[in-house]
Coordinates of C-alpha atoms and ligand atoms in Angstrom, one line a residue:
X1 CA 0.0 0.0 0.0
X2 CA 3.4 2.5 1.1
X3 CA 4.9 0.9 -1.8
X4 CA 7.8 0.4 1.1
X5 CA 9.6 -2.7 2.6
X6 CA 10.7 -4.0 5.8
X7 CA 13.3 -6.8 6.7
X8 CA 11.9 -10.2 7.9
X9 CA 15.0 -11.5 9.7
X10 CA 17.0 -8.7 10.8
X11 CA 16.0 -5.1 11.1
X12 CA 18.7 -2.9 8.8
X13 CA 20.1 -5.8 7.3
X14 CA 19.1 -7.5 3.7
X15 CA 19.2 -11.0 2.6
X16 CA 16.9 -10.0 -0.1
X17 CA 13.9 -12.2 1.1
X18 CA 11.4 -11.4 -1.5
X19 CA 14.1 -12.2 -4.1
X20 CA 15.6 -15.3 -2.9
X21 CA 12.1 -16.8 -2.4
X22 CA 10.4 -16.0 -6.0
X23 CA 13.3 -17.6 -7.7
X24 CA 11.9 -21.1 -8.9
X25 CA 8.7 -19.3 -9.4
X26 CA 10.4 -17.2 -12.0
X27 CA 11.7 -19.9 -14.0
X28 CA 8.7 -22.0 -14.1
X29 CA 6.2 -19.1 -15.4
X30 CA 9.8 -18.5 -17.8
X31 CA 10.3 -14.8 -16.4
X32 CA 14.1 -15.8 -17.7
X33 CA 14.8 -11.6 -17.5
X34 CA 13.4 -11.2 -14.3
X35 CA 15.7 -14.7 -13.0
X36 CA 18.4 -13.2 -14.5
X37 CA 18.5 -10.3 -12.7
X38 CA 17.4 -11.6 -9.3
X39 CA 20.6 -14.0 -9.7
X40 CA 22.6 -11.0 -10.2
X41 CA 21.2 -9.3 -7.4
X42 CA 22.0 -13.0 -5.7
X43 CA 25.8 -12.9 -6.8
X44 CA 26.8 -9.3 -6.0
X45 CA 25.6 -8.9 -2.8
X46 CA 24.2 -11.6 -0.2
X47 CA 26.6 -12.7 2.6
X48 CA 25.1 -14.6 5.7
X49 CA 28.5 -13.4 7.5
X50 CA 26.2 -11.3 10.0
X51 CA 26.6 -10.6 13.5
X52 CA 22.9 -10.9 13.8
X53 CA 20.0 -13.5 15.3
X54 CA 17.7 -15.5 13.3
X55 CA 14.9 -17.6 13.1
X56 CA 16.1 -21.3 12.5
X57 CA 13.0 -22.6 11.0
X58 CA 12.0 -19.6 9.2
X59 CA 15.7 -19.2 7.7
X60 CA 15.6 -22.7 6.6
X61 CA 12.5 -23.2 4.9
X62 CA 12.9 -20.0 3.2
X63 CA 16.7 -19.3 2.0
X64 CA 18.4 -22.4 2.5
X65 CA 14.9 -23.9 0.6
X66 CA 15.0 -20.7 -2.0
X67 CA 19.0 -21.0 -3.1
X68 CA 18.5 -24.8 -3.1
X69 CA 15.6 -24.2 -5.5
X70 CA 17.5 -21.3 -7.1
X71 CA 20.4 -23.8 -7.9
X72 CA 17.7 -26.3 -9.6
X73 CA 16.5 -23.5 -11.7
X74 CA 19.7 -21.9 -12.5
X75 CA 22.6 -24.4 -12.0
X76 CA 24.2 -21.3 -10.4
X77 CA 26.7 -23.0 -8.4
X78 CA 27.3 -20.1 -6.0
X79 CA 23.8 -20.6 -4.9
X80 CA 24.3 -24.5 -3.4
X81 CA 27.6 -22.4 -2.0
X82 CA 25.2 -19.9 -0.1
X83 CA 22.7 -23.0 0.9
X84 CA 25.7 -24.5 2.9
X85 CA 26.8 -21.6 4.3
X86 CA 23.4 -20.5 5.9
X87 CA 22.9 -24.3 6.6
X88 CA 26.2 -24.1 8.3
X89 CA 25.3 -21.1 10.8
X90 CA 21.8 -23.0 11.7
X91 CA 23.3 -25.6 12.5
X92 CA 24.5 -24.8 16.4
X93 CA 20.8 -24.6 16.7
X94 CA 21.0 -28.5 17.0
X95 CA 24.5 -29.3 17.4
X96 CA 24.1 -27.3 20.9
X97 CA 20.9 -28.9 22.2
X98 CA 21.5 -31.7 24.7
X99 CA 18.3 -33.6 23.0
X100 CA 18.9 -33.1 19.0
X101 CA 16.2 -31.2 18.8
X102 CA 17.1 -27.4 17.6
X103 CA 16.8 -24.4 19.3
X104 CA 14.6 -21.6 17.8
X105 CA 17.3 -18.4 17.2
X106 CA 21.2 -18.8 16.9
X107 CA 23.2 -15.5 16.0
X108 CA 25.0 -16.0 12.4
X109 CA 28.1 -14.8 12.8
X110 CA 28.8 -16.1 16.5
X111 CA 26.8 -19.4 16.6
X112 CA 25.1 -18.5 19.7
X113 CA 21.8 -20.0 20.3
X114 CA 18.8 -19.2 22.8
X115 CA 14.9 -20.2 23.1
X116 CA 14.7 -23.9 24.2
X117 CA 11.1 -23.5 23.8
X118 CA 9.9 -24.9 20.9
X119 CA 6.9 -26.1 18.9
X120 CA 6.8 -29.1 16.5
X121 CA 6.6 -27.1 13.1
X122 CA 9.9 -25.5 14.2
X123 CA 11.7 -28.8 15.1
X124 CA 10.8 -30.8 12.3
X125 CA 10.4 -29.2 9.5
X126 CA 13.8 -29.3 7.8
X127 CA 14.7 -32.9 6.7
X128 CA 13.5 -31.7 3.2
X129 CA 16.1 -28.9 3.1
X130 CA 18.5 -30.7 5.1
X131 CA 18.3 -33.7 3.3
X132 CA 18.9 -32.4 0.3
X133 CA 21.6 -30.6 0.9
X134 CA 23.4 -33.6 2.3
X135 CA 22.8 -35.2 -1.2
X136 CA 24.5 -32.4 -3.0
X137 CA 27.1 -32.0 -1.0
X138 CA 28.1 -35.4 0.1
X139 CA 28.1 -34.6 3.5
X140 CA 25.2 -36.2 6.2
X141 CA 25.8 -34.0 8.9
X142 CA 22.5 -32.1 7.8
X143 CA 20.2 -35.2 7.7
X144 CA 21.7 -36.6 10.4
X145 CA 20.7 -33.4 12.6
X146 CA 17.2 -33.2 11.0
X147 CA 16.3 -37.1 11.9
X148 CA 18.1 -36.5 15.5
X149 CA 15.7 -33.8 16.0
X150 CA 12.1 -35.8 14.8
X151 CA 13.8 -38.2 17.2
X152 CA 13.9 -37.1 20.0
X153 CA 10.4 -35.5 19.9
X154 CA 8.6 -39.0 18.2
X155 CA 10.7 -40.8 21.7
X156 CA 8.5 -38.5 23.8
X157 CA 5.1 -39.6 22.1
X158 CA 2.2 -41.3 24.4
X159 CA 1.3 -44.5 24.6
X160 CA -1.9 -43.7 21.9
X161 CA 0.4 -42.1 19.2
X162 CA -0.3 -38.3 19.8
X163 CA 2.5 -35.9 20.6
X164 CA 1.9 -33.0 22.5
X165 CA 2.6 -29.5 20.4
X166 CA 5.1 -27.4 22.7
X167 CA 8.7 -29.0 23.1
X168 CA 11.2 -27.8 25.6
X169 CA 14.9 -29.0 23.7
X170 CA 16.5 -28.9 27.1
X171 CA 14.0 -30.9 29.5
X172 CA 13.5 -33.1 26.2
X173 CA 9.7 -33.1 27.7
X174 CA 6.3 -31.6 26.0
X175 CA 5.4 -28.3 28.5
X176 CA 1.9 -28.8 27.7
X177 CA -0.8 -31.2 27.0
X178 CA -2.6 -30.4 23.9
X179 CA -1.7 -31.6 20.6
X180 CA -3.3 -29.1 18.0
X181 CA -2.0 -31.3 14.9
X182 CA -3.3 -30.5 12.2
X183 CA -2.9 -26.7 12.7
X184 CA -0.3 -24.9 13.2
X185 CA 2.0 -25.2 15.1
X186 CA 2.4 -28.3 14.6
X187 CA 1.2 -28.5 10.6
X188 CA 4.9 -29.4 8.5
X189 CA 6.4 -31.9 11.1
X190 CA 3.8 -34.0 9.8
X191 CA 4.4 -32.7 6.2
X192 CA 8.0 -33.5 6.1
X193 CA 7.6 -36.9 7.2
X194 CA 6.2 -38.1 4.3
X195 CA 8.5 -35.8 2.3
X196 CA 11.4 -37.8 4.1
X197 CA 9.9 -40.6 1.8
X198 CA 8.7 -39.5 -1.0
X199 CA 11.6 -37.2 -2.0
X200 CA 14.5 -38.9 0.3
X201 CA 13.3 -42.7 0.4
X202 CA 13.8 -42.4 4.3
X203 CA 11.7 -45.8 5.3
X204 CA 11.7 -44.4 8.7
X205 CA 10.1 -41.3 8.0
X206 CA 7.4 -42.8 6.3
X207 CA 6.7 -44.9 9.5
X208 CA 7.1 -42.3 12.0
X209 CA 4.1 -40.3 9.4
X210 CA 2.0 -43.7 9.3
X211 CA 2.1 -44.1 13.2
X212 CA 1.6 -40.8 14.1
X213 CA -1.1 -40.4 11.3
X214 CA -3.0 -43.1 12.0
X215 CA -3.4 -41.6 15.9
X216 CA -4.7 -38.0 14.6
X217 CA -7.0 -40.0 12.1
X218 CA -8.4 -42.2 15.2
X219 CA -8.5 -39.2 18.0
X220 CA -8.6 -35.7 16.2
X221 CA -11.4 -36.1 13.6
X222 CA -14.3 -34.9 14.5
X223 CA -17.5 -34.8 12.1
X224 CA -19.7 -31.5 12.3
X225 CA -22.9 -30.9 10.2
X226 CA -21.5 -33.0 7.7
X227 CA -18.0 -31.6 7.2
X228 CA -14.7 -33.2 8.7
X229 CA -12.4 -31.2 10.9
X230 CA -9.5 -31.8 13.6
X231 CA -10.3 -31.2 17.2
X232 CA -7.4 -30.4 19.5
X233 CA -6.9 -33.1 21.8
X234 CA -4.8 -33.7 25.1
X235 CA -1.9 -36.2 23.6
X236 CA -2.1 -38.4 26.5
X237 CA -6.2 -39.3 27.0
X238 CA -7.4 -38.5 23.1
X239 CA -9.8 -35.9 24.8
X240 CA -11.4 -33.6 22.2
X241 CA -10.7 -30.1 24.6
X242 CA -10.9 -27.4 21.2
X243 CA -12.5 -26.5 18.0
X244 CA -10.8 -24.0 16.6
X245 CA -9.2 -24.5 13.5
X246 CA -6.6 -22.4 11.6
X247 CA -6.5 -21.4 7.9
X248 CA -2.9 -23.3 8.0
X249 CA -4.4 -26.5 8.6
X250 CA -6.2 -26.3 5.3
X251 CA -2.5 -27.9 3.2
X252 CA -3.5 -31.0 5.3
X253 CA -6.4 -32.0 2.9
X254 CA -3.2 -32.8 0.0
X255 CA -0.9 -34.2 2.7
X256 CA -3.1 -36.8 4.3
X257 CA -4.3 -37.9 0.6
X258 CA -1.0 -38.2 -0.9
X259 CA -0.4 -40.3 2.7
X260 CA -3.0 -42.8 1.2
X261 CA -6.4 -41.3 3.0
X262 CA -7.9 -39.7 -0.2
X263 CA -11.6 -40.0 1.3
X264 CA -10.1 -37.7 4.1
X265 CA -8.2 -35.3 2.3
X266 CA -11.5 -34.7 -0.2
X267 CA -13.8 -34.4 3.0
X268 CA -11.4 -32.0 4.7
X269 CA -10.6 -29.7 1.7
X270 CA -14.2 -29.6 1.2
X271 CA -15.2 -28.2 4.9
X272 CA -12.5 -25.5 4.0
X273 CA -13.9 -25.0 0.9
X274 CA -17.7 -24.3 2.4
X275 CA -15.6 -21.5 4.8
X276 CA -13.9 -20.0 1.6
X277 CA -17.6 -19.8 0.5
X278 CA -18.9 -17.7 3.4
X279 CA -16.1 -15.5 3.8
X280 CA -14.4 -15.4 -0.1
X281 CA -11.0 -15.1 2.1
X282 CA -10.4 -17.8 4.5
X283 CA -10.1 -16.1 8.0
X284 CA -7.0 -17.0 9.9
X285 CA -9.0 -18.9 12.7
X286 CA -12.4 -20.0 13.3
X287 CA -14.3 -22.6 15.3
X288 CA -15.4 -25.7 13.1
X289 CA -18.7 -25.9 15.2
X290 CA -20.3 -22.3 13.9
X291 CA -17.5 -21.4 11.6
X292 CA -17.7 -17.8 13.0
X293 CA -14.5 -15.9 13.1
X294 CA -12.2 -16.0 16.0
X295 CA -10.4 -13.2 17.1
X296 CA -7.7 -13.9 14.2
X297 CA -10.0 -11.7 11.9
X298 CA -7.8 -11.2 9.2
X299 CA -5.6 -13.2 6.5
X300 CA -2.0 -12.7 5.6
X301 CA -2.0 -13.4 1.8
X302 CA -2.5 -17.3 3.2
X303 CA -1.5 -19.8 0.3
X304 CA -2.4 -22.8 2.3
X305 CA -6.1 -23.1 0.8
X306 CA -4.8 -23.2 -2.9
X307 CA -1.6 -25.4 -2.2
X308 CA -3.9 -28.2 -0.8
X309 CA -5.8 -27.3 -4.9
X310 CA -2.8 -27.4 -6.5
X311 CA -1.7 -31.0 -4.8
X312 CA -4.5 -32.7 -4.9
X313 CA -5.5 -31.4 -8.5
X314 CA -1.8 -33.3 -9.8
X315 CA -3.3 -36.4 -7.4
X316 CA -6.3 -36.5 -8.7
X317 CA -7.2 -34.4 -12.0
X318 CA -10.8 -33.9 -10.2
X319 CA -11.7 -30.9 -11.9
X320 CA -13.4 -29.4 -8.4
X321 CA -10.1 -28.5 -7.4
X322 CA -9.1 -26.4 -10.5
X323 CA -12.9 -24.9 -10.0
X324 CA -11.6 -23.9 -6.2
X325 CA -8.6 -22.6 -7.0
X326 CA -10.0 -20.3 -9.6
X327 CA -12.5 -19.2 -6.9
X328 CA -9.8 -18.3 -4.3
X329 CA -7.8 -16.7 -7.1
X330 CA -10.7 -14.3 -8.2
X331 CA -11.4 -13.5 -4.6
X332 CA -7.6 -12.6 -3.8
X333 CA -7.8 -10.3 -7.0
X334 CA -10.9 -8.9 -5.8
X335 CA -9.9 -8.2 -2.4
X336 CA -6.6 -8.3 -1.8
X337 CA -5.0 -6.1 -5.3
X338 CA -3.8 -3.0 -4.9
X339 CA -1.7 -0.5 -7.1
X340 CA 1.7 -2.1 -5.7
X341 CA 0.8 -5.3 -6.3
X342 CA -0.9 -7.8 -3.2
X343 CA -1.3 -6.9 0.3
X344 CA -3.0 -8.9 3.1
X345 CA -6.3 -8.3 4.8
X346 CA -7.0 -7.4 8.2
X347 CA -10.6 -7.9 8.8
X348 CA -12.4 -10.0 6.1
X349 CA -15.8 -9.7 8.0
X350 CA -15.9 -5.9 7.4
X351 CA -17.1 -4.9 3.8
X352 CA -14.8 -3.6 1.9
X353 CA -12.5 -5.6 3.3
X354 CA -10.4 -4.1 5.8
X355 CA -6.7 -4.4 4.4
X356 CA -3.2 -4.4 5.6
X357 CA 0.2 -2.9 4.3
X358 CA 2.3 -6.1 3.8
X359 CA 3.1 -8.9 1.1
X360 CA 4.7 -11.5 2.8
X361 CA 7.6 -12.9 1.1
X362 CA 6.0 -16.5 1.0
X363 CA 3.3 -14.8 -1.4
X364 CA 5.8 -15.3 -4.3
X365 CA 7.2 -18.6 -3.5
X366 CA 3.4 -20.1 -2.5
X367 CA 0.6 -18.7 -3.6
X368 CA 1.3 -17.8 -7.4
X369 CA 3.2 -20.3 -8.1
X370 CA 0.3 -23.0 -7.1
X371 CA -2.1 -21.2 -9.2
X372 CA 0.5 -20.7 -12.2
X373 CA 1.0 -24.4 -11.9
X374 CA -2.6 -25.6 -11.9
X375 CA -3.5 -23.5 -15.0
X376 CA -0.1 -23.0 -17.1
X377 CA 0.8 -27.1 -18.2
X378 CA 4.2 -25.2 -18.2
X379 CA 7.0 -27.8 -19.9
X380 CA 9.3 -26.8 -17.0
X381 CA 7.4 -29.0 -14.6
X382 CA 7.0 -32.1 -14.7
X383 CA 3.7 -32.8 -12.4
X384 CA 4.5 -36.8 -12.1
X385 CA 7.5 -36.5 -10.1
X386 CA 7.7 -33.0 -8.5
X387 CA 7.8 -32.4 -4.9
X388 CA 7.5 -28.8 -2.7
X389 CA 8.9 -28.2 0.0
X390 CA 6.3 -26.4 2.5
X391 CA 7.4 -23.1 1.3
X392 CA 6.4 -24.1 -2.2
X393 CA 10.1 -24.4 -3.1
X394 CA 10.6 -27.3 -6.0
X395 CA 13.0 -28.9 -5.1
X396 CA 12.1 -32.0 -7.4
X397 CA 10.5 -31.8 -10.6
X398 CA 11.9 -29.0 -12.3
X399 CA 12.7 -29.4 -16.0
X400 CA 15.3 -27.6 -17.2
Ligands
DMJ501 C1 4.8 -20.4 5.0 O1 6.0 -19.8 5.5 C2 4.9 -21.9 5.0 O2 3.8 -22.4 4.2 C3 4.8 -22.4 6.4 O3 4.8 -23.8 6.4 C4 3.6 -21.9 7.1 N1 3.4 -20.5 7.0 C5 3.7 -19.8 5.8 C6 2.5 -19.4 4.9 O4 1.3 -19.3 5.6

């Protein structure tokens, strides 16, 4: 709306988010000028040498995941160079933890790390990235750290399967009782368990996702005027105790049926679809029972809705999710476009729509490329083997 921008890691200090992220999104809608130039920008100026603190999880999924996806697209070698050199610095996060399981902020330049208290989302999802890297560089120190960390977490699960959602590294002990899978933040550990086998043939990855699946499946569903949800349960009884669900949850619907529970995944992306109905834009939270709004009023440019579309329309070819997706797309252009470009809404019970000053960087790795996907039969993508990391980055099934 300012038609100004803000860092996301480190105030004052550049790692060109917005770049790094839109970089495989570039080359598969063929913007070869605009990739050009961003890999420029890329070369001439980004240096993680910084005597600053970042996000572990955040970092990860989005620049070690965008210059890994920047290297499929561009076989810009420097790029895999800056991957393991970001890697490197995150890695203290879960070299220093007396469980495995990573810290939440380490300081780039000095390796210092602080936060023990973590959530699942944060501690798991990185084998993708991690794993990865390890197969381009030889070296298994990152997947070796990622599996560590789902380790010591899966150890701590009770005896019906469910795992609690808050994880203190140091105690090695869940601080509280409820397991909110699958909303956030709990939503990728689950995600990059199956991507553990489905991208890096980890057999034990795809049996930690089958075991702990199965348990959410069993305990968390709960059917409400004809639409399937997840309650939040206490991990250690299976008590339903909250019916709140989050707009994040929706990427569950392509997870669970690429997992092998198709029936599921339809029935779930179907009970967000009726929401995307009342609303036009998905509201951050709402309770499943009424679907009124929560206090969480607002949406930030959420791509979650349209990447579970853009999965299960490669699954399935059902043309209901192409019909979705166009309906999500046409809301988000009339709603959320401004002069600049995007930005995300505030309010989306107030008429017009009460907006916000922001594009989050995730905008151009998610929610355009899912659309441009579904629609564009690009010859760049090759939809029967790709896989996305859960920042959208393809970091398999790129055609070059
Ligand atoms: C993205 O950074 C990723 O999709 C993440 O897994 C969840 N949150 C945002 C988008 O909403």
């Amino acid at each position: 709306m300012s038609g100004t921008s803000r860092d996301f890691f480190i105030p004052g200090q550049t790692f060109g988010l917005s770049i790094v992220e839109a970089l495989d999104t570039l080359y598969v809608m063929g913007l070869d000028d605009d990739l050009a130039r961003c890999t420029r920008w890329i070369l001439d100026n980004l240096t993680f040498d910084v005597d600053g603190e970042v996000q572990m999880f955040e970092t990860n999924i989005r620049l070690v995941g965008g210059l890994l996806a920047g290297y499929c697209a561009t076989g810009e070698r420097r790029m895999l160079d800056l991957a393991r050199d970001i890697a490197d610095r995150l890695l203290p996060c879960f070299t220093k933890s007396p469980t495995g399981a990573p810290y939440r902020f380490v300081n780039l330049r000095t390796g210092a790390v602080r936060e023990p208290k973590m959530n699942l989302a944060e501690i798991g999802s990185n084998v993708l990235e991690f794993g990865d890297l390890s197969r381009l560089t030889g070296d298994p120190k990152y997947l070796d750290a990622s599996m560590r960390a789902y380790a010591a977490v899966i150890a701590k699960r009770s005896s019906l399967n469910l795992l609690g959602t808050y994880f203190d590294v140091e105690t090695g002990e869940f601080t509280s009782p409820e397991d909110v899978a699958p909303n956030d933040p709990a939503d990728s550990f689950y995600e990059y368990l199956w991507g553990g086998w489905q991208m890096l043939g980890l057999a034990q990855c795809r049996d930690w996702y089958r075991m702990l699946t199965d348990a959410l499946l069993r305990y968390a569903v709960d059917r409400v005027n004809g639409q399937l949800w997840f309650a939040t349960v206490d991990y250690r009884t299976g008590e339903k105790i909250g019916h709140t669900q989050s707009e994040l949850a929706a990427f569950y619907a392509e997870l669970v049926a690429k997992g092998g529970d198709r029936d599921v995944g339809s029935a779930y992306y179907d009970a967000f679809t009726a929401v995307l109905r009342k609303y036009a834009i998905i509201p951050e939270g709402f309770d499943y029972r009424t679907l009124d709004v929560t206090d969480d009023r607002g949406n930030s440019l959420r791509p979650e809705y349209v990447n579970a579309s853009c999965d299960l329309w490669f699954l399935t070819r059902d043309q209901k999710y192409r019909d979705t997706a166009w309906q999500y797309f046409t809301a988000m252009r009339d709603h959320c476009r401004v002069a600049n470009g995007y930005t995300v809404v505030k309010d989306v019970t107030t008429q017009p729509m009460t907006l916000g000053d922001y594009t989050p960087a995730y905008a151009f790795a998610e929610n355009f490329k899912y659309l441009y996907l579904m629609f564009a039969d690009t010859p760049r993508f090759d939809a029967t083997r790709y896989y996305m990391s859960t920042e959208g980055k393809l970091l398999r099934g790129m055609v070059r």
